[in-house]
Amino acid sequence: MGAYILGRMGSAIVVMVMVGIFVFLLLRLAPGDPAAMIAGRSATEEMIAGIREQLGLNDPLPVQFIQWVRAMLGGDFGTSIFAGRPVLELLSQRLEPTLSLTILTTIVAVTVGVSFGVLAAWQTGGFVDRLLAVFSALGYSVPVFVIGYFLIYFFAIRTHWLPVQGYKPIGSGLGLWFVHLILPTVALGLGFIAFIARVTRASMLEVLSEDYMRTAAAKGASSYAMLVHHALKNAGVPILTVIGISFAYMIGGVVLTETVFNIPGIGRLVVDAINNRDYPIIQSVLVLTSGLYVLINLTVDLAYTLIDPRIRY
Amino acid sequence: MTISRRDLFKAGFAVGAALSIPSIPRAQTATAAARTARMVKSSDLRVFDPILTATNITADHGAAIYDTLFSLDSKFMPQPQMVSNWSVSNDKKAYTFELREGLGWHDGTPVTAADCVASIRRWGQVHPGGQLIMALASDISERDDKTFTISLKEPLGLLIDLLADLTPPCLFMMREKDANRPATEQVTANIGSGPFKFNEALLKPGASITFDRNEKYVPRKEPSDGLAGGKVVHVDRVIWDVIPDQQTAMAALQAGEVDYFETPPVELYSSVESDPDLGLQVLDKPGWDVVLRMNCLQPPFNNVKARQAMLHLIDQEAFMRVMYADPKYINTVTSIFGKDTPVSNDENTGWYKKGGDPEKARQLFKEAAYAGEKVVILDPTDWREADNASQLLAAALRKIGVNAELAPMDWGGVSTRRAKKDSVENGGWSLFITSESNYSLGNPLATPLLLANGDDAWYGWPKNDEYEALRADWANVSTLQERKELARRMQSIWWDFVGDVRLGKYVSPIAHRKTLTGLIGMPQIVPMWNMQKVTA
């Protein structure tokens, strides 16, 4: 097990290095100049040239790359070209909103999605199953921003029950934090609930048709015991896989929700950085995100051993 | 493990208590909210140094925390702001300025003449008007703590106008140690002597920027007039909420979460007008002119006939309709100095005013010996209005047989590629659309768009020596009448060699809650003093 974990951690580093090189080159080869963005639309060539020189953007690419790698290895993620602040400081400010939203959404999506899927599989063709079919179609097909604007209109503008936008840190009060996350969580979560529910249903249906389930029924096990103790545990591996994938996808794909509900998270930080060609931020976030993806996958792989004793590394 | 009803009750009580936390400080925050104005600006404040960048958002930030030597009043006349008295020598070459009492930096130290000298020198590195002053100056130095002088090699009648100019980067006074940095190196200290203090502790990059009232600021005694007069602050705090999505910003305004939304999209104007709590207001009445730049170094626009063809091709009304739709806020413009500026005129526009004449354009392209060369239009897809106009332009060109090709990219891409002087086959360009403040176009010493000195001119690099000679005279004329006459001669030449083409002019109303009053309307800058929140 230890060797397996070490090997996977090693592969994470390789992935991060590859992503780093790729992103660095891609950014430098893509059109766009941070100096021109800083100077503004009406700036003169002279102004832009001065800023380029000051930022060190005229240095040869290999020199810039070596400087960046050397700094990264020393734990220095650089300084934002625009804000003039350390990238790590900016990242740390943006991490809490994104993690709050994604973790809360994952909890809601797993709780509701798994329950929904189990109930749908238990009574195939019944009301819950048909409801799931309709809900899944909506969850998959309606974009987050449409759901978001719809929720804002009804729950914020019409009724004033919830705030339109913004994020309040947990430190400002649990209640404030929570009410600002209700609408974004619902908007982001619907698609993931549908996804997890469909996979749970399919996986449960497969397990429910196994011989040992008939045996459990013949032994007089209750429906609850059959579903939760026997079926769900055996159907757990594919469900756990999609939960892991969903969480990783959410981290990278949360930007639309962050934009609609004006949550200053990592997604918006990256989009703004890309628009402005703020190289240090883009490079750092993408490298760290690639590492996080590998870590999430590793965690999911290790979790398999907890629910399926046959799996060993 | 078993859970008793008592445990459940305890847990429920704890959750209830946690959820009720926000209601405890509600009474206090209601009072604070009444003294706090929340604004959604046109973009995020990414660069904090108003000399490093020419962006308006940073100029607004500068106007809040820094002060200026002179300010323009509502009639665009320069009035003393930090200056109490000033004089000019009989030979018009030596200006002496005395600072008024009570000026202090936010760090508690007094403003001195040395700070002002350093600030002028730094601004003089980047602003076209400042560069002119630096070129003509024989000496800029402090006499004592409160007095400094600008000595010139030859008279410059426009000196005070240039010091008060509103075209970013504006001349904001900074501490000497900040102003001694090169103009290309960002000052991030955010310490000025203006009516607002930058709240560093509450700065959340990408989320919100907070300004607090500078309680030690001593405003001038004169009433507020444009940017001149007393800068009296009526709110305790102003927060700029960064809301990149316009629909969300509009929803926040409707729900009362923000008081001001700077750039409501045109399709939401009707929503604002139908809401009794909201209003639209045009603060920048001169507005913005939309400008088509042509690459004068490469075919086909290195031929004046092809550039003249563009004047005939463009139907400004059609372009303005696809860009800004609402006829209340758009207009045509035929003067190179913008519409209704003091020097706007109709010289040499008789043949141009009509526009929208594709047959004449086709004939001129033919006279230019156009042989089907590719015409590349840089199309900024993240600037919706310019994207629409670029597509219309491509269609209009194709209709007259020009091989027009759109090059879609974001503005970041445009800002890089527009600097390339190469042919289109080698990554160059032929046309791109930009905009410039109508106010700034009234001063050919302040905007780079009115240069025609070839390689040193703004993107497109138009060249005409006769025009440039007249432009150089601009600094020497002292009366408005003389300036008007000079403007007519310059414009006559400009429309012959066609330094650029205008697509029209627009104004953008801001949306605000009616409880936010006292907004000052000026071009380029949205000041935050004078505004107040009244109880609904």
mmCIF file of C-alpha atoms in Angstrom, chain A residues 30-55 80-85 89-90 93-94 145 149 152-153 156-157 160 162-169 172-180 258-264 268-269 272-278, chain B residues 18-22 38 44 46-48 51-55 125-126 128 131 169 182-186 188 190 198 200 203-207 241-248 250-252 254-258 288 382-383 409-413 415-416 418-419 421 434-436 448-449 451 455-459 461 506:
data_model
loop_
_atom_site.group_PDB
_atom_site.id
_atom_site.type_symbol
_atom_site.label_atom_id
_atom_site.label_comp_id
_atom_site.label_asym_id
_atom_site.label_seq_id
_atom_site.Cartn_x
_atom_site.Cartn_y
_atom_site.Cartn_z
ATOM 1 C CA ALA A 30 -0.671 32.630 -27.336
ATOM 2 C CA PRO A 31 -1.416 36.186 -28.484
ATOM 3 C CA GLY A 32 -1.688 38.774 -25.735
ATOM 4 C CA ASP A 33 0.563 41.012 -23.724
ATOM 5 C CA PRO A 34 0.079 41.757 -20.035
ATOM 6 C CA ALA A 35 1.905 45.061 -20.459
ATOM 7 C CA ALA A 36 -0.652 46.193 -23.041
ATOM 8 C CA MET A 37 -3.488 45.140 -20.731
ATOM 9 C CA ILE A 38 -1.986 47.082 -17.831
ATOM 10 C CA ALA A 39 -1.435 50.208 -19.910
ATOM 11 C CA GLY A 40 -5.025 50.375 -21.172
ATOM 12 C CA ARG A 41 -6.794 50.697 -24.484
ATOM 13 C CA SER A 42 -5.520 54.154 -25.420
ATOM 14 C CA ALA A 43 -1.967 53.593 -24.230
ATOM 15 C CA THR A 44 0.923 54.457 -26.501
ATOM 16 C CA GLU A 45 3.483 51.917 -27.716
ATOM 17 C CA GLU A 46 6.090 53.753 -25.670
ATOM 18 C CA MET A 47 4.136 53.226 -22.424
ATOM 19 C CA ILE A 48 3.630 49.550 -23.179
ATOM 20 C CA ALA A 49 7.271 49.010 -24.067
ATOM 21 C CA GLY A 50 8.346 50.579 -20.771
ATOM 22 C CA ILE A 51 6.059 48.329 -18.757
ATOM 23 C CA ARG A 52 7.216 45.234 -20.663
ATOM 24 C CA GLU A 53 10.799 46.042 -19.831
ATOM 25 C CA GLN A 54 9.972 46.682 -16.185
ATOM 26 C CA LEU A 55 8.133 43.344 -15.884
ATOM 27 C CA SER A 80 0.564 38.856 -9.775
ATOM 28 C CA ILE A 81 1.526 41.126 -12.652
ATOM 29 C CA PHE A 82 -1.575 43.235 -12.109
ATOM 30 C CA ALA A 83 -2.308 43.233 -8.397
ATOM 31 C CA GLY A 84 1.376 43.311 -7.457
ATOM 32 C CA ARG A 85 0.615 40.829 -4.663
ATOM 33 C CA GLU A 89 -1.915 35.352 -0.994
ATOM 34 C CA LEU A 90 -4.461 35.756 -3.798
ATOM 35 C CA GLN A 93 -8.184 34.421 -0.404
ATOM 36 C CA ARG A 94 -10.004 32.603 -3.199
ATOM 37 C CA PHE A 145 -26.548 30.008 -15.576
ATOM 38 C CA TYR A 149 -30.851 33.430 -13.035
ATOM 39 C CA ILE A 152 -32.121 34.714 -8.375
ATOM 40 C CA TYR A 153 -35.328 36.048 -9.881
ATOM 41 C CA ALA A 156 -33.833 37.120 -4.339
ATOM 42 C CA ILE A 157 -35.587 39.731 -6.461
ATOM 43 C CA HIS A 160 -36.106 38.876 -1.028
ATOM 44 C CA LEU A 162 -32.044 35.150 -0.133
ATOM 45 C CA PRO A 163 -29.210 37.407 -1.339
ATOM 46 C CA VAL A 164 -28.620 37.825 -5.082
ATOM 47 C CA GLN A 165 -24.877 37.540 -4.992
ATOM 48 C CA GLY A 166 -21.682 37.608 -3.014
ATOM 49 C CA TYR A 167 -19.908 35.448 -0.504
ATOM 50 C CA LYS A 168 -19.465 35.825 3.236
ATOM 51 C CA PRO A 169 -16.580 33.972 4.886
ATOM 52 C CA SER A 172 -18.437 36.387 9.513
ATOM 53 C CA GLY A 173 -21.039 33.951 10.893
ATOM 54 C CA LEU A 174 -22.240 30.504 9.948
ATOM 55 C CA GLY A 175 -25.711 31.771 9.105
ATOM 56 C CA LEU A 176 -24.457 34.522 6.774
ATOM 57 C CA TRP A 177 -22.077 32.074 5.132
ATOM 58 C CA PHE A 178 -24.856 29.550 4.615
ATOM 59 C CA VAL A 179 -27.539 31.882 3.237
ATOM 60 C CA HIS A 180 -25.116 33.191 0.633
ATOM 61 C CA GLU A 258 -19.052 31.715 -9.314
ATOM 62 C CA THR A 259 -19.702 34.249 -12.060
ATOM 63 C CA VAL A 260 -23.501 34.141 -11.896
ATOM 64 C CA PHE A 261 -23.569 34.426 -8.097
ATOM 65 C CA ASN A 262 -20.509 36.657 -7.911
ATOM 66 C CA ILE A 263 -18.476 34.372 -5.679
ATOM 67 C CA PRO A 264 -14.823 35.407 -5.715
ATOM 68 C CA ARG A 268 -13.047 33.571 -11.436
ATOM 69 C CA LEU A 269 -9.472 34.262 -10.434
ATOM 70 C CA ASP A 272 -9.693 37.088 -14.925
ATOM 71 C CA ALA A 273 -6.026 36.101 -15.050
ATOM 72 C CA ILE A 274 -6.446 34.569 -18.514
ATOM 73 C CA ASN A 275 -8.227 37.694 -19.790
ATOM 74 C CA ASN A 276 -5.411 39.854 -18.447
ATOM 75 C CA ARG A 277 -2.560 37.492 -19.309
ATOM 76 C CA ASP A 278 -1.519 37.451 -15.658
ATOM 77 C CA ALA B 18 -25.916 29.438 14.704
ATOM 78 C CA LEU B 19 -28.316 30.360 11.942
ATOM 79 C CA SER B 20 -29.622 33.330 13.917
ATOM 80 C CA ILE B 21 -26.179 34.911 14.279
ATOM 81 C CA PRO B 22 -26.646 37.293 11.332
ATOM 82 C CA ARG B 38 -21.980 50.309 -2.877
ATOM 83 C CA ASP B 44 -12.298 45.348 -11.606
ATOM 84 C CA ARG B 46 -6.491 45.578 -11.206
ATOM 85 C CA VAL B 47 -3.848 48.274 -11.455
ATOM 86 C CA PHE B 48 -3.642 50.694 -8.548
ATOM 87 C CA ILE B 51 0.159 56.941 -13.774
ATOM 88 C CA LEU B 52 1.106 53.429 -14.887
ATOM 89 C CA THR B 53 -2.158 52.919 -16.758
ATOM 90 C CA ALA B 54 -4.578 54.946 -18.876
ATOM 91 C CA THR B 55 -7.631 52.933 -17.777
ATOM 92 C CA GLN B 125 7.073 60.619 -18.618
ATOM 93 C CA VAL B 126 3.794 59.183 -19.918
ATOM 94 C CA PRO B 128 1.401 63.420 -24.024
ATOM 95 C CA GLN B 131 5.782 65.055 -22.170
ATOM 96 C CA PRO B 169 -3.135 59.160 -16.920
ATOM 97 C CA PRO B 182 9.821 55.134 -12.779
ATOM 98 C CA ALA B 183 6.430 55.653 -14.398
ATOM 99 C CA THR B 184 6.574 52.057 -15.659
ATOM 100 C CA GLU B 185 6.882 50.609 -12.136
ATOM 101 C CA GLN B 186 3.646 50.272 -10.212
ATOM 102 C CA THR B 188 1.010 50.094 -4.720
ATOM 103 C CA ASN B 190 -2.222 53.754 -2.229
ATOM 104 C CA PHE B 198 -7.890 53.385 0.575
ATOM 105 C CA GLU B 200 -6.009 48.151 2.590
ATOM 106 C CA LEU B 203 -9.189 44.922 0.063
ATOM 107 C CA LYS B 204 -10.386 41.691 -1.515
ATOM 108 C CA PRO B 205 -8.815 41.538 -4.984
ATOM 109 C CA GLY B 206 -11.413 40.465 -7.503
ATOM 110 C CA ALA B 207 -14.234 40.876 -4.967
ATOM 111 C CA ASP B 241 -18.295 45.433 -5.561
ATOM 112 C CA VAL B 242 -16.715 43.532 -8.412
ATOM 113 C CA ILE B 243 -19.609 41.815 -10.217
ATOM 114 C CA PRO B 244 -18.416 40.720 -13.649
ATOM 115 C CA ASP B 245 -21.776 39.398 -14.818
ATOM 116 C CA GLN B 246 -24.047 42.234 -15.922
ATOM 117 C CA GLN B 247 -27.283 40.325 -15.266
ATOM 118 C CA THR B 248 -26.187 39.621 -11.713
ATOM 119 C CA MET B 250 -28.557 44.347 -12.417
ATOM 120 C CA ALA B 251 -30.278 41.891 -10.076
ATOM 121 C CA ALA B 252 -28.169 43.169 -7.173
ATOM 122 C CA GLN B 254 -32.890 45.743 -8.187
ATOM 123 C CA ALA B 255 -32.650 43.900 -4.871
ATOM 124 C CA GLY B 256 -30.990 46.901 -3.213
ATOM 125 C CA GLU B 257 -27.690 45.131 -2.577
ATOM 126 C CA VAL B 258 -25.827 47.821 -4.536
ATOM 127 C CA TRP B 288 -17.180 58.237 -26.471
ATOM 128 C CA ASP B 382 -14.996 39.944 -25.666
ATOM 129 C CA TRP B 383 -16.066 43.537 -26.454
ATOM 130 C CA MET B 409 -9.625 37.190 -30.608
ATOM 131 C CA ASP B 410 -10.038 38.725 -27.198
ATOM 132 C CA TRP B 411 -8.993 42.311 -26.501
ATOM 133 C CA GLY B 412 -5.730 41.004 -25.084
ATOM 134 C CA GLY B 413 -4.952 39.553 -28.500
ATOM 135 C CA SER B 415 -3.748 44.859 -28.006
ATOM 136 C CA THR B 416 -0.730 42.768 -28.970
ATOM 137 C CA ARG B 418 -2.235 45.950 -33.308
ATOM 138 C CA ALA B 419 1.406 46.793 -32.519
ATOM 139 C CA LYS B 421 3.647 46.775 -38.415
ATOM 140 C CA THR B 434 -11.396 51.277 -30.760
ATOM 141 C CA SER B 435 -12.969 54.130 -28.849
ATOM 142 C CA GLU B 436 -11.768 57.379 -27.360
ATOM 143 C CA PRO B 448 -2.467 59.968 -29.010
ATOM 144 C CA LEU B 449 -5.196 59.200 -31.554
ATOM 145 C CA LEU B 451 -1.047 62.129 -33.957
ATOM 146 C CA ASP B 455 6.102 55.473 -36.900
ATOM 147 C CA ASP B 456 5.685 57.495 -33.701
ATOM 148 C CA ALA B 457 1.937 57.888 -34.150
ATOM 149 C CA TRP B 458 -0.690 55.693 -32.525
ATOM 150 C CA TYR B 459 -1.559 52.277 -34.037
ATOM 151 C CA TRP B 461 0.751 55.076 -37.943
ATOM 152 C CA TYR B 506 -22.370 57.079 -27.901
#
